[in-house]
Short mmCIF file of C-alpha atoms and ligand atoms in Angstrom, two decimals:
data_model
loop_
_atom_site.label_atom_id
_atom_site.label_comp_id
_atom_site.label_asym_id
_atom_site.label_seq_id
_atom_site.Cartn_x
_atom_site.Cartn_y
_atom_site.Cartn_z
CA UNK A 1 -12.60 0.51 -30.73
CA UNK A 2 -10.88 2.31 -28.14
CA UNK A 3 -12.18 5.43 -27.35
CA UNK A 4 -9.90 7.83 -25.62
CA UNK A 5 -11.03 7.47 -22.83
CA UNK A 6 -9.88 10.70 -19.73
CA UNK A 7 -8.84 8.93 -16.44
CA UNK A 8 -8.39 10.11 -13.20
CA UNK A 9 -6.18 7.64 -11.07
CA UNK A 10 -6.46 8.83 -7.52
CA UNK A 11 -4.63 6.81 -4.80
CA UNK A 12 -2.79 8.22 -1.24
CA UNK A 13 0.52 6.35 -2.54
CA UNK A 14 2.33 5.92 -5.63
CA UNK A 15 5.46 4.79 -6.63
CA UNK A 16 9.02 6.37 -6.86
CA UNK A 17 6.73 8.62 -4.50
CA UNK A 18 5.90 7.07 -2.15
CA UNK A 19 5.29 3.36 -0.41
CA UNK A 20 4.14 1.56 2.02
CA UNK A 21 2.78 -1.65 0.52
CA UNK A 22 0.71 -2.60 -2.23
CA UNK A 23 -0.68 0.48 -3.28
CA UNK A 24 1.97 1.74 -4.07
CA UNK A 25 3.38 0.33 -6.40
CA UNK A 26 -0.26 -0.32 -8.29
CA UNK A 27 -1.13 2.84 -8.02
CA UNK A 28 1.83 3.48 -9.62
CA UNK A 29 2.08 0.97 -12.36
CA UNK A 30 -0.94 0.77 -13.34
CA UNK A 31 -1.74 3.95 -15.26
CA UNK A 32 0.97 3.38 -17.05
CA UNK A 33 -0.09 0.10 -19.03
CA UNK A 34 -3.33 1.83 -18.89
CA UNK A 35 -2.24 4.55 -20.99
CA UNK A 36 -0.49 2.18 -23.06
CA UNK A 37 -4.34 1.16 -24.32
CA UNK A 38 -4.88 4.35 -25.20
CA UNK A 39 -6.04 6.83 -22.49
CA UNK A 40 -5.39 9.70 -21.10
CA UNK A 41 -5.29 8.80 -17.48
CA UNK A 42 -3.66 11.26 -14.84
CA UNK A 43 -3.09 10.74 -10.90
CA UNK A 44 -3.65 12.25 -8.31
CA UNK A 45 -1.59 11.90 -5.33
CA UNK A 46 -1.39 14.06 -1.85
CA UNK A 47 1.40 16.17 -1.54
CA UNK A 48 3.21 14.45 1.19
CA UNK A 49 5.76 15.32 3.47
CA UNK A 50 8.38 11.44 2.25
CA UNK A 51 8.16 12.29 -1.11
CA UNK A 52 11.99 12.29 -1.65
CA UNK A 53 12.89 15.88 -2.10
CA UNK A 54 13.43 15.10 -5.71
CA UNK A 55 10.10 14.92 -7.05
CA UNK A 56 9.10 17.90 -4.58
CA UNK A 57 11.40 20.15 -6.66
CA UNK A 58 10.40 19.09 -10.25
CA UNK A 59 6.40 20.34 -9.42
CA UNK A 60 4.67 22.87 -10.95
CA UNK A 61 2.26 24.94 -9.19
CA UNK A 62 -1.07 24.41 -11.12
CA UNK A 63 -3.73 26.44 -8.76
CA UNK A 64 -5.41 26.76 -5.50
CA UNK A 65 -7.98 27.17 -4.29
CA UNK A 66 -9.99 27.20 -0.84
CA UNK A 67 -12.51 24.53 -0.75
CA UNK A 68 -14.93 23.77 1.84
CA UNK A 69 -14.64 20.90 4.63
CA UNK A 70 -17.77 21.08 7.03
CA UNK A 71 -17.44 24.47 8.52
CA UNK A 72 -13.69 24.58 7.53
CA UNK A 73 -12.09 26.99 3.45
CA UNK A 74 -9.14 25.12 3.63
CA UNK A 75 -6.15 25.87 1.30
CA UNK A 76 -5.90 23.66 -1.39
CA UNK A 77 -3.01 24.00 -3.97
CA UNK A 78 -2.22 20.72 -6.72
CA UNK A 79 0.90 20.72 -8.60
CA UNK A 80 1.77 18.79 -11.21
CA UNK A 81 4.94 16.18 -12.27
CA UNK A 82 4.90 14.30 -15.22
CA UNK A 83 7.57 10.96 -14.31
CA UNK A 84 7.45 7.92 -16.71
CA UNK A 85 4.80 9.71 -19.60
CA UNK A 86 2.34 10.47 -16.84
CA UNK A 87 0.59 12.84 -15.77
CA UNK A 88 0.36 13.15 -11.77
CA UNK A 89 -1.03 15.61 -9.91
CA UNK A 90 -0.67 16.30 -5.82
CA UNK A 91 -2.64 17.95 -3.97
CA UNK A 92 -0.88 20.49 -1.48
CA UNK A 93 -2.09 21.53 2.42
CA UNK A 94 0.43 21.91 5.06
CA UNK A 95 -1.39 21.19 8.06
CA UNK A 96 -2.58 18.22 7.27
CA UNK A 97 0.44 16.55 4.73
CA UNK A 98 3.59 17.50 6.22
CA UNK A 99 3.65 14.88 7.71
CA UNK A 100 7.16 12.09 8.97
CA UNK A 101 4.16 9.41 8.31
CA UNK A 102 1.97 8.81 5.87
CA UNK A 103 -0.57 7.05 7.79
CA UNK A 104 -1.11 7.56 11.32
CA UNK A 105 -2.70 10.14 12.94
CA UNK A 106 -5.41 11.23 15.39
CA UNK A 107 -7.39 13.72 12.83
CA UNK A 108 -7.16 10.80 10.23
CA UNK A 109 -10.26 10.74 9.59
CA UNK A 110 -9.95 14.53 8.51
CA UNK A 111 -6.86 14.45 6.57
CA UNK A 112 -8.47 11.43 4.34
CA UNK A 113 -11.57 14.07 4.20
CA UNK A 114 -9.51 16.98 2.25
CA UNK A 115 -8.26 14.50 0.25
CA UNK A 116 -11.30 12.84 -0.81
CA UNK A 117 -12.72 16.13 -1.50
CA UNK A 118 -9.80 17.95 -2.54
CA UNK A 119 -10.21 14.68 -5.58
CA UNK A 120 -13.56 15.35 -6.16
CA UNK A 121 -13.25 19.45 -6.00
CA UNK A 122 -10.04 19.12 -8.64
CA UNK A 123 -12.18 18.65 -11.01
CA UNK A 124 -13.36 21.67 -11.93
CA UNK A 125 -9.77 23.79 -10.87
CA UNK A 126 -7.40 20.94 -13.64
CA UNK A 127 -6.66 23.02 -16.56
CA UNK A 128 -7.26 20.63 -20.19
CA UNK A 129 -8.60 18.22 -18.57
CA UNK A 130 -11.86 16.84 -18.56
CA UNK A 131 -12.92 13.83 -16.38
CA UNK A 132 -14.77 10.55 -17.52
CA UNK A 133 -13.49 7.81 -15.53
CA UNK A 134 -13.00 9.01 -11.61
CA UNK A 135 -11.40 5.64 -10.22
CA UNK A 136 -10.92 5.83 -7.20
CA UNK A 137 -8.76 3.63 -4.20
CA UNK A 138 -9.61 2.42 -0.95
CA UNK A 139 -10.53 4.19 2.51
CA UNK A 140 -7.93 7.16 1.50
CA UNK A 141 -10.67 7.90 -2.25
CA UNK A 142 -13.90 6.97 -0.89
CA UNK A 143 -15.58 9.71 0.38
CA UNK A 144 -14.46 10.84 -3.27
CA UNK A 145 -17.61 9.23 -4.86
CA UNK A 146 -20.10 10.42 -2.18
CA UNK A 147 -18.97 13.85 -2.47
CA UNK A 148 -19.74 14.09 -6.09
CA UNK A 149 -22.95 13.16 -5.78
CA UNK A 150 -24.19 14.94 -2.78
CA UNK A 151 -22.07 17.64 -3.65
CA UNK A 152 -21.67 18.36 -7.50
CA UNK A 153 -24.46 16.87 -8.32
CA UNK A 154 -26.22 19.52 -11.57
CA UNK A 155 -23.49 20.77 -12.70
CA UNK A 156 -22.43 20.16 -15.96
CA UNK A 157 -19.58 18.63 -15.73
CA UNK A 158 -20.02 16.30 -13.02
CA UNK A 159 -22.57 15.19 -14.41
CA UNK A 160 -20.93 13.47 -16.74
CA UNK A 161 -17.90 11.91 -14.77
CA UNK A 162 -18.53 7.59 -13.98
CA UNK A 163 -16.79 6.15 -10.52
CA UNK A 164 -14.96 3.82 -10.46
CA UNK A 165 -14.18 2.71 -6.69
CA UNK A 166 -10.69 -0.50 -6.14
CA UNK A 167 -10.88 -2.02 -3.05
CA UNK A 168 -7.55 -3.23 -2.30
CA UNK A 169 -7.58 -4.24 1.17
CA UNK A 170 -11.27 -4.58 3.54
CA UNK A 171 -9.53 -4.23 6.15
CA UNK A 172 -9.28 -0.39 6.42
CA UNK A 173 -12.14 0.58 5.97
CA UNK A 174 -12.84 4.57 7.99
CA UNK A 175 -15.15 3.69 11.36
CA UNK A 176 -15.47 7.40 12.79
CA UNK A 177 -17.61 8.64 15.34
CA UNK A 178 -20.94 10.34 13.63
CA UNK A 179 -19.54 13.51 14.75
CA UNK A 180 -18.08 13.44 11.88
CA UNK A 181 -20.52 13.63 9.80
CA UNK A 182 -21.96 17.30 10.15
CA UNK A 183 -18.07 18.95 11.31
CA UNK A 184 -15.79 17.01 9.05
CA UNK A 185 -18.16 15.48 6.01
CA UNK A 186 -20.48 18.66 6.22
CA UNK A 187 -23.39 15.96 5.74
CA UNK A 188 -25.85 16.81 8.10
CA UNK A 189 -29.20 17.04 6.31
CA UNK A 190 -28.91 14.87 3.41
CA UNK A 191 -29.85 12.46 4.41
CA UNK A 192 -29.00 9.71 2.13
CA UNK A 193 -25.36 10.56 2.72
CA UNK A 194 -26.25 10.20 6.49
CA UNK A 195 -27.69 6.69 5.80
CA UNK A 196 -25.88 5.04 3.58
CA UNK A 197 -22.34 6.24 5.24
CA UNK A 198 -23.49 5.05 9.20
CA UNK A 199 -23.22 1.95 9.73
CA UNK A 200 -24.68 1.88 13.84
CA UNK A 201 -25.47 3.77 16.45
CA UNK A 202 -23.26 6.55 16.77
CA UNK A 203 -20.99 5.65 13.97
CA UNK A 204 -20.44 5.97 9.54
CA UNK A 205 -18.14 4.30 7.36
CA UNK A 206 -16.17 5.97 4.74
CA UNK A 207 -15.69 2.63 2.77
CA UNK A 208 -19.04 1.71 2.73
CA UNK A 209 -19.93 5.23 1.02
CA UNK A 210 -18.00 4.44 -1.89
CA UNK A 211 -20.02 0.66 -2.18
CA UNK A 212 -22.81 2.07 -2.68
CA UNK A 213 -22.62 5.87 -3.90
CA UNK A 214 -19.84 4.39 -7.08
CA UNK A 215 -20.93 3.01 -10.23
CA UNK A 216 -18.47 0.34 -10.77
CA UNK A 217 -17.14 -1.60 -8.26
CA UNK A 218 -13.98 -3.57 -7.99
CA UNK A 219 -11.21 -5.56 -5.97
CA UNK A 220 -7.97 -6.85 -7.00
CA UNK A 221 -8.01 -10.65 -7.53
CA UNK A 222 -11.11 -12.83 -9.01
CA UNK A 223 -10.99 -14.86 -5.29
CA UNK A 224 -11.06 -12.28 -3.11
CA UNK A 225 -14.13 -10.35 -5.08
CA UNK A 226 -15.43 -14.05 -4.21
CA UNK A 227 -14.36 -13.76 -0.20
CA UNK A 228 -15.32 -10.39 0.34
CA UNK A 229 -19.35 -11.42 -0.39
CA UNK A 230 -18.42 -14.12 2.69
CA UNK A 231 -19.60 -12.99 6.14
CA UNK A 232 -15.74 -14.71 7.70
CA UNK A 233 -13.54 -11.98 4.95
CA UNK A 234 -15.82 -9.41 4.52
CA UNK A 235 -15.70 -7.46 7.33
CA UNK A 236 -19.27 -6.37 7.88
CA UNK A 237 -19.63 -5.61 4.45
CA UNK A 238 -20.56 -8.59 2.90
CA UNK A 239 -23.37 -7.92 2.12
CA UNK A 240 -23.12 -4.92 0.27
CA UNK A 241 -20.92 -6.79 -1.77
CA UNK A 242 -23.74 -9.84 -2.43
CA UNK A 243 -26.11 -6.01 -2.79
CA UNK A 244 -24.09 -5.02 -5.47
CA UNK A 245 -23.00 -8.13 -7.18
CA UNK A 246 -23.96 -7.19 -10.84
CA UNK A 247 -21.66 -4.16 -11.17
CA UNK A 248 -18.85 -6.28 -8.63
CA UNK A 249 -15.17 -8.05 -10.47
CA UNK A 250 -11.83 -9.02 -8.90
CA UNK A 251 -9.60 -7.73 -11.30
CA UNK A 252 -5.86 -9.65 -11.11
CA UNK A 253 -2.98 -7.01 -10.19
CA UNK A 254 0.20 -7.41 -12.23
CA UNK A 255 3.42 -6.29 -11.08
CA UNK A 256 6.38 -3.94 -12.95
CA UNK A 257 8.27 -6.89 -15.02
CA UNK A 258 10.58 -4.09 -15.43
CA UNK A 259 11.25 -3.04 -12.05
CA UNK A 260 11.36 -7.00 -10.95
CA UNK A 261 13.60 -8.07 -13.69
CA UNK A 262 16.37 -10.87 -13.37
CA UNK A 263 18.22 -9.74 -16.36
CA UNK A 264 17.87 -6.28 -15.32
CA UNK A 265 17.95 -5.27 -11.52
CA UNK A 266 21.17 -3.27 -10.63
CA UNK A 267 20.28 -3.95 -6.86
CA UNK A 268 20.60 -7.99 -7.43
CA UNK A 269 23.95 -9.37 -7.08
CA UNK A 270 24.23 -11.13 -10.54
CA UNK A 271 21.82 -10.86 -12.72
CA UNK A 272 20.72 -14.06 -14.19
CA UNK A 273 17.90 -15.04 -16.34
CA UNK A 274 15.41 -17.89 -18.55
CA UNK A 275 18.20 -18.75 -20.21
CA UNK A 276 21.19 -18.85 -17.99
CA UNK A 277 19.82 -19.47 -14.58
CA UNK A 278 23.66 -19.38 -13.07
CA UNK A 279 23.62 -16.04 -11.14
CA UNK A 280 21.18 -17.06 -8.92
CA UNK A 281 23.46 -19.61 -6.56
CA UNK A 282 25.31 -16.20 -6.96
CA UNK A 283 22.28 -13.96 -5.65
CA UNK A 284 21.60 -17.07 -2.61
CA UNK A 285 25.30 -16.72 -1.48
CA UNK A 286 25.81 -12.88 -1.24
CA UNK A 287 22.52 -13.42 1.17
CA UNK A 288 22.97 -15.92 2.99
CA UNK A 289 26.41 -13.55 4.34
CA UNK A 290 25.39 -10.32 4.45
CA UNK A 291 22.81 -11.52 6.25
CA UNK A 292 24.59 -14.04 8.29
CA UNK A 293 23.53 -17.38 7.46
CA UNK A 294 25.40 -20.60 7.09
CA UNK A 295 27.14 -20.28 3.91
CA UNK A 296 25.70 -23.58 2.52
CA UNK A 297 24.27 -23.45 -1.42
CA UNK A 298 22.52 -26.94 -0.13
CA UNK A 299 20.29 -25.42 2.44
CA UNK A 300 16.53 -24.32 1.51
CA UNK A 301 16.54 -20.68 2.78
CA UNK A 302 13.05 -19.48 2.35
CA UNK A 303 11.89 -15.77 3.01
CA UNK A 304 9.66 -13.41 4.48
CA UNK A 305 9.23 -10.39 3.03
CA UNK A 306 6.45 -7.44 3.83
CA UNK A 307 3.71 -6.18 6.56
CA UNK A 308 4.75 -8.12 10.12
CA UNK A 309 0.49 -8.55 11.14
CA UNK A 310 -1.52 -11.02 11.53
CA UNK A 311 -3.11 -10.32 7.84
CA UNK A 312 0.22 -12.10 6.53
CA UNK A 313 -0.38 -15.30 9.03
CA UNK A 314 2.63 -14.20 11.63
CA UNK A 315 0.13 -16.58 13.86
CA UNK A 316 1.57 -19.39 12.32
CA UNK A 317 4.60 -18.34 11.91
CA UNK A 318 5.01 -17.72 15.55
CA UNK A 319 3.75 -20.78 16.48
CA UNK A 320 6.17 -23.77 14.81
CA UNK A 321 8.77 -21.06 13.42
CA UNK A 322 11.68 -23.15 15.70
CA UNK A 323 10.65 -26.69 14.76
CA UNK A 324 10.90 -25.34 10.98
CA UNK A 325 14.49 -24.17 12.04
CA UNK A 326 16.04 -26.89 13.23
CA UNK A 327 14.17 -29.38 9.70
CA UNK A 328 17.12 -28.23 8.26
CA UNK A 329 15.85 -24.41 7.05
CA UNK A 330 16.91 -21.00 6.57
CA UNK A 331 14.92 -18.32 6.96
CA UNK A 332 15.32 -14.32 6.83
CA UNK A 333 12.13 -12.02 7.23
CA UNK A 334 12.48 -8.41 6.37
CA UNK A 335 9.07 -6.11 7.70
CA UNK A 336 7.72 -3.82 10.44
CA UNK A 337 4.72 -4.09 11.34
CA UNK A 338 3.45 -4.69 15.00
CA UNK A 339 5.71 -4.91 17.79
CA UNK A 340 4.58 -8.09 19.60
CA UNK A 341 5.66 -9.74 16.41
CA UNK A 342 8.83 -7.40 15.52
CA UNK A 343 10.04 -8.52 19.47
CA UNK A 344 9.51 -12.26 18.52
CA UNK A 345 11.64 -12.38 15.04
CA UNK A 346 14.47 -10.98 16.45
CA UNK A 347 13.79 -13.27 19.55
CA UNK A 348 14.04 -16.44 17.64
CA UNK A 349 16.93 -14.33 15.80
CA UNK A 350 18.75 -14.82 19.27
CA UNK A 351 18.04 -18.31 19.32
CA UNK A 352 19.11 -19.33 16.22
CA UNK A 353 21.79 -17.16 14.74
CA UNK A 354 23.09 -18.55 11.31
CA UNK A 355 19.86 -19.70 11.02
CA UNK A 356 17.06 -17.50 11.51
CA UNK A 357 18.00 -13.25 10.55
CA UNK A 358 14.84 -11.00 11.20
CA UNK A 359 15.70 -7.11 9.26
CA UNK A 360 12.85 -5.52 10.97
CA UNK A 361 13.18 -2.20 9.01
CA UNK A 362 11.21 -1.37 5.37
CA UNK A 363 14.06 -1.84 2.84
CA UNK A 364 13.75 -1.92 -0.83
CA UNK A 365 16.74 -2.35 -2.22
CA UNK A 366 17.21 -5.62 0.32
CA UNK A 367 13.80 -6.86 -0.51
CA UNK A 368 15.30 -6.97 -4.21
CA UNK A 369 18.37 -8.77 -2.89
CA UNK A 370 15.40 -11.30 -0.65
CA UNK A 371 13.69 -12.11 -3.99
CA UNK A 372 16.63 -12.74 -6.31
CA UNK A 373 18.98 -14.74 -3.78
CA UNK A 374 15.53 -16.89 -1.45
CA UNK A 375 14.82 -20.70 -2.80
CA UNK A 376 10.97 -19.99 -1.24
CA UNK A 377 8.98 -17.18 -0.22
CA UNK A 378 6.47 -18.27 2.37
CA UNK A 379 3.41 -15.89 2.09
CA UNK A 380 1.27 -17.94 4.57
CA UNK A 381 -1.80 -15.42 4.58
CA UNK A 382 -4.95 -15.49 6.63
CA UNK A 383 -6.56 -13.43 3.72
CA UNK A 384 -5.05 -11.83 1.18
CA UNK A 385 -6.73 -9.29 -1.46
CA UNK A 386 -4.16 -9.78 -4.55
CA UNK A 387 -1.04 -10.06 -2.48
CA UNK A 388 2.20 -8.21 -4.96
CA UNK A 389 5.03 -10.31 -3.52
CA UNK A 390 4.13 -14.37 -4.45
CA UNK A 391 4.44 -13.08 -8.03
CA UNK A 392 7.84 -10.99 -7.57
CA UNK A 393 9.41 -13.66 -6.16
CA UNK A 394 8.61 -15.31 -9.06
CA UNK A 395 9.06 -13.32 -11.18
CA UNK A 396 13.21 -14.29 -9.61
CA UNK A 397 12.60 -18.06 -9.52
CA UNK A 398 11.82 -18.26 -5.98
CA UNK A 399 9.13 -20.71 -5.45
CA UNK A 400 6.22 -19.34 -3.65
CA UNK A 401 4.62 -21.39 -0.65
CA UNK A 402 1.30 -19.95 0.85
CA UNK A 403 -2.33 -20.13 1.49
CA UNK A 404 -5.10 -20.59 -0.50
CA UNK A 405 -7.16 -17.32 -0.12
CA UNK A 406 -7.40 -14.41 -2.82
CA UNK A 407 -4.65 -13.76 -4.60
CA UNK A 408 -2.58 -16.27 -3.70
CA UNK A 409 -5.21 -18.55 -5.01
CA UNK A 410 -4.68 -17.13 -8.17
CA UNK A 411 -2.07 -16.53 -8.78
CA UNK A 412 0.31 -19.89 -7.43
CA UNK A 413 -0.54 -22.77 -9.11
CA UNK A 414 0.40 -25.98 -7.22
CA UNK A 415 3.10 -28.22 -7.33
CA UNK A 416 1.93 -31.30 -8.81
CA UNK A 417 4.74 -34.68 -7.39
CA UNK A 418 2.97 -36.32 -10.42
CA UNK A 419 4.23 -34.27 -13.50
CA UNK A 420 5.99 -32.24 -12.74
CA UNK A 421 3.55 -29.05 -13.33
CA UNK A 422 2.88 -25.92 -10.94
CA UNK A 423 5.02 -22.85 -9.90
CA UNK A 424 4.93 -22.87 -5.79
CA UNK A 425 3.63 -25.27 -2.71
CA UNK A 426 0.02 -24.21 -1.10
CA UNK A 427 -2.26 -25.11 1.77
CA UNK A 428 -5.91 -24.73 2.26
CA UNK A 429 -6.90 -24.59 6.08
CA UNK A 430 -5.26 -21.46 8.00
CA UNK A 431 -3.48 -24.57 10.43
CA UNK A 432 0.20 -23.95 11.46
CA UNK A 433 1.04 -27.73 10.87
CA UNK A 434 -0.64 -27.77 7.90
CA UNK A 435 2.13 -24.41 6.52
CA UNK A 436 4.68 -26.25 8.02
CA UNK A 437 4.45 -29.21 6.18
CA UNK A 438 3.69 -28.23 2.95
CA UNK A 439 6.24 -26.02 3.44
CA UNK A 440 9.05 -28.72 4.52
CA UNK A 441 7.73 -30.91 1.39
CA UNK A 442 8.98 -28.15 -0.73
CA UNK A 443 12.32 -28.41 1.02
CA UNK A 444 12.66 -31.88 -0.12
CA UNK A 445 11.63 -31.24 -3.38
CA UNK A 446 14.63 -28.24 -2.91
CA UNK A 447 16.47 -31.08 -1.38
CA UNK A 448 16.09 -34.46 -3.13
CA UNK A 449 14.19 -33.86 -6.80
CA UNK A 450 16.76 -31.19 -8.04
CA UNK A 451 15.21 -31.84 -11.77
CA UNK A 452 11.84 -31.00 -10.66
CA UNK A 453 13.03 -27.45 -8.65
CA UNK A 454 14.36 -26.84 -11.95
CA UNK A 455 11.91 -27.43 -13.41
CA UNK A 456 9.77 -24.85 -10.92
CA UNK A 457 11.42 -22.45 -11.31
CA UNK A 458 11.41 -22.31 -14.61
CA UNK A 459 7.41 -22.52 -14.78
CA UNK A 460 7.50 -19.93 -12.05
CA UNK A 461 9.95 -17.68 -13.79
CA UNK A 462 7.32 -18.11 -16.67
CA UNK A 463 4.13 -17.28 -15.13
CA UNK A 464 3.03 -13.98 -16.94
CA UNK A 465 2.42 -11.44 -14.27
CA UNK A 466 2.50 -7.86 -16.33
CA UNK A 467 -0.11 -5.80 -16.45
CA UNK A 468 -1.49 -6.57 -20.34
CA UNK A 469 -4.49 -8.63 -18.46
CA UNK A 470 -5.83 -6.02 -16.33
CA UNK A 471 -5.40 -3.13 -18.43
CA UNK A 472 -7.61 -4.85 -21.30
CA UNK A 473 -10.22 -5.59 -18.54
CA UNK A 474 -10.42 -2.06 -16.29
CA UNK A 475 -10.07 -0.86 -20.27
CA UNK A 476 -13.26 -2.87 -21.00
CA UNK A 477 -15.26 -1.57 -17.56
CA UNK A 478 -14.29 2.33 -18.59
CA UNK A 479 -15.70 1.99 -22.05
CA UNK A 480 -19.15 0.95 -20.90
CA UNK A 481 -19.47 2.74 -18.05
CA UNK A 482 -19.25 5.93 -20.71
CA UNK A 483 -21.55 4.09 -22.81
CA UNK A 484 -23.96 3.15 -20.66
CA UNK A 485 -23.70 7.24 -19.71
CA UNK A 486 -24.17 7.78 -23.69
CA UNK A 487 -26.75 6.19 -24.00
CA UNK A 488 -28.49 7.67 -21.09
CA UNK A 489 -28.34 10.19 -22.45
P1 LIG B 501 -0.02 -5.55 1.42
O1 LIG B 501 -0.08 -4.81 -0.11
O2 LIG B 501 -0.52 -6.67 2.16
O3 LIG B 501 1.25 -4.76 2.46
P2 LIG B 501 1.80 -6.75 -0.63
O4 LIG B 501 2.10 -8.25 -1.60
O5 LIG B 501 0.20 -6.77 -2.24
O6 LIG B 501 1.26 -7.35 0.62
O7 LIG B 501 2.39 -5.69 -1.52
C1 LIG B 501 3.95 -5.94 -0.27
C2 LIG B 501 4.61 -4.55 -1.21
O8 LIG B 501 5.67 -3.57 0.03
C3 LIG B 501 5.41 -5.53 -1.95
O9 LIG B 501 6.09 -5.04 -3.22
C4 LIG B 501 7.18 -5.61 -1.04
O10 LIG B 501 8.21 -6.27 -1.75
C5 LIG B 501 7.21 -4.71 -0.38
N1 LIG B 501 7.04 -4.71 0.98
C6 LIG B 501 6.59 -5.10 2.40
N2 LIG B 501 7.35 -4.99 3.21
C7 LIG B 501 8.73 -4.36 2.77
C8 LIG B 501 9.75 -4.19 4.12
N3 LIG B 501 9.33 -4.47 4.57
N4 LIG B 501 11.38 -3.81 2.58
C9 LIG B 501 10.99 -3.65 1.92
N5 LIG B 501 9.60 -3.27 0.60
C10 LIG B 501 8.59 -4.22 1.20
#
């Protein structure tokens, strides 16, 4: 039977307030699914400047307090806002959070430490909420379980809190000079914390703290959970994932199937559904026109949507992009990221007018039009914890072409020429030509085997990426943890 547990879900971004990537999607949708499972789930976020004013206007101040952080005594305000049936708390500190961008400042280590500490401290102050489970996400909240054990132990309210930590991307860990230990974190003279945060001479690692101090660890797909135990993917922390293997598992993310729904999406040219796919052709024609691509329904249109970084396979794309374009394929990329990749893509656009479009920006609405209008989505990631773009694409009947890693491996079923089964195309090795041949194989099916192509579209749209399954798995984790706590008493 479901117990009524109270969960505080801590993240640095969540839709609809702030999103720079998949974490924002997850933190904005999973809590709703957990609420449906019967929990009181509340979300705690930083009150960042980039949160739209309309939301800021609706927030109400709950409490203000001073909080020690190393030698500092910092102001901390907590605002509250109800949105979509969920209570959101926003931690305010103008000095740390009223900046143009969410990330990318010289003192991010201090800003993040402040946020993590404020999350833990807030448990003392939130009215009408007694936390059973503190669920932290990525390095921005990695220190919360560490602070909880080191500074708040012995306070009955905290002794009953169990902690879950989810890794969304191991690449970002929060590594800093060990000067931070005393100056910012206030851990000097606490040998356990010093030892467990240290990663070598003169350096500390926030994520390492979470991996050692949290009661349960999860990541965002079963394959990534296995990969993290491997030195190739583990970014120096693979030993810890192996060490804590009994409390570590992978739970596949879902997507917001109400937002990403071609039947009701108001951002796309024409709606379509499994019952009537005709609108998809209109979406493609409109997209080709909008992006200045040759307006030809018979040319396979491939899109990429995401951060332009090495992780997303841009090295492979760079190597064979002109070859792909000259093989009768149109491509459009939407993304921002590393400057050399942005420049490379702009250059290719100049050299291949009508064939290639580089949209170097972050544009939510354009992303919907691209998901809906494309035939294929290319995602040749070097590593991919879960990946949402491939699932969103499938919801719009756009077939993914992916490397078999992490969540891409867990969500895309390779097309089987013999049986017509599958919902996309995939390749194994991080190799540019393997990627190209897989993509061109997809283009060949598109051009010469319409029967299979249409079947694949339907199979992709039928795949269930809703949050129900994941919510059920988190429910099991929370309840086992809570039950364990009761047994300890
Ligand atoms: P990651 O979290 O590694 O960045 P994911 O595939 O998990 O990648 O999630 C990325 C999310 O951000 C998707 O919802 C994708 O549509 C969106 N996104 C990424 N780049 C852009 C962009 N330039 N414009 C609009 N949406 C974007």
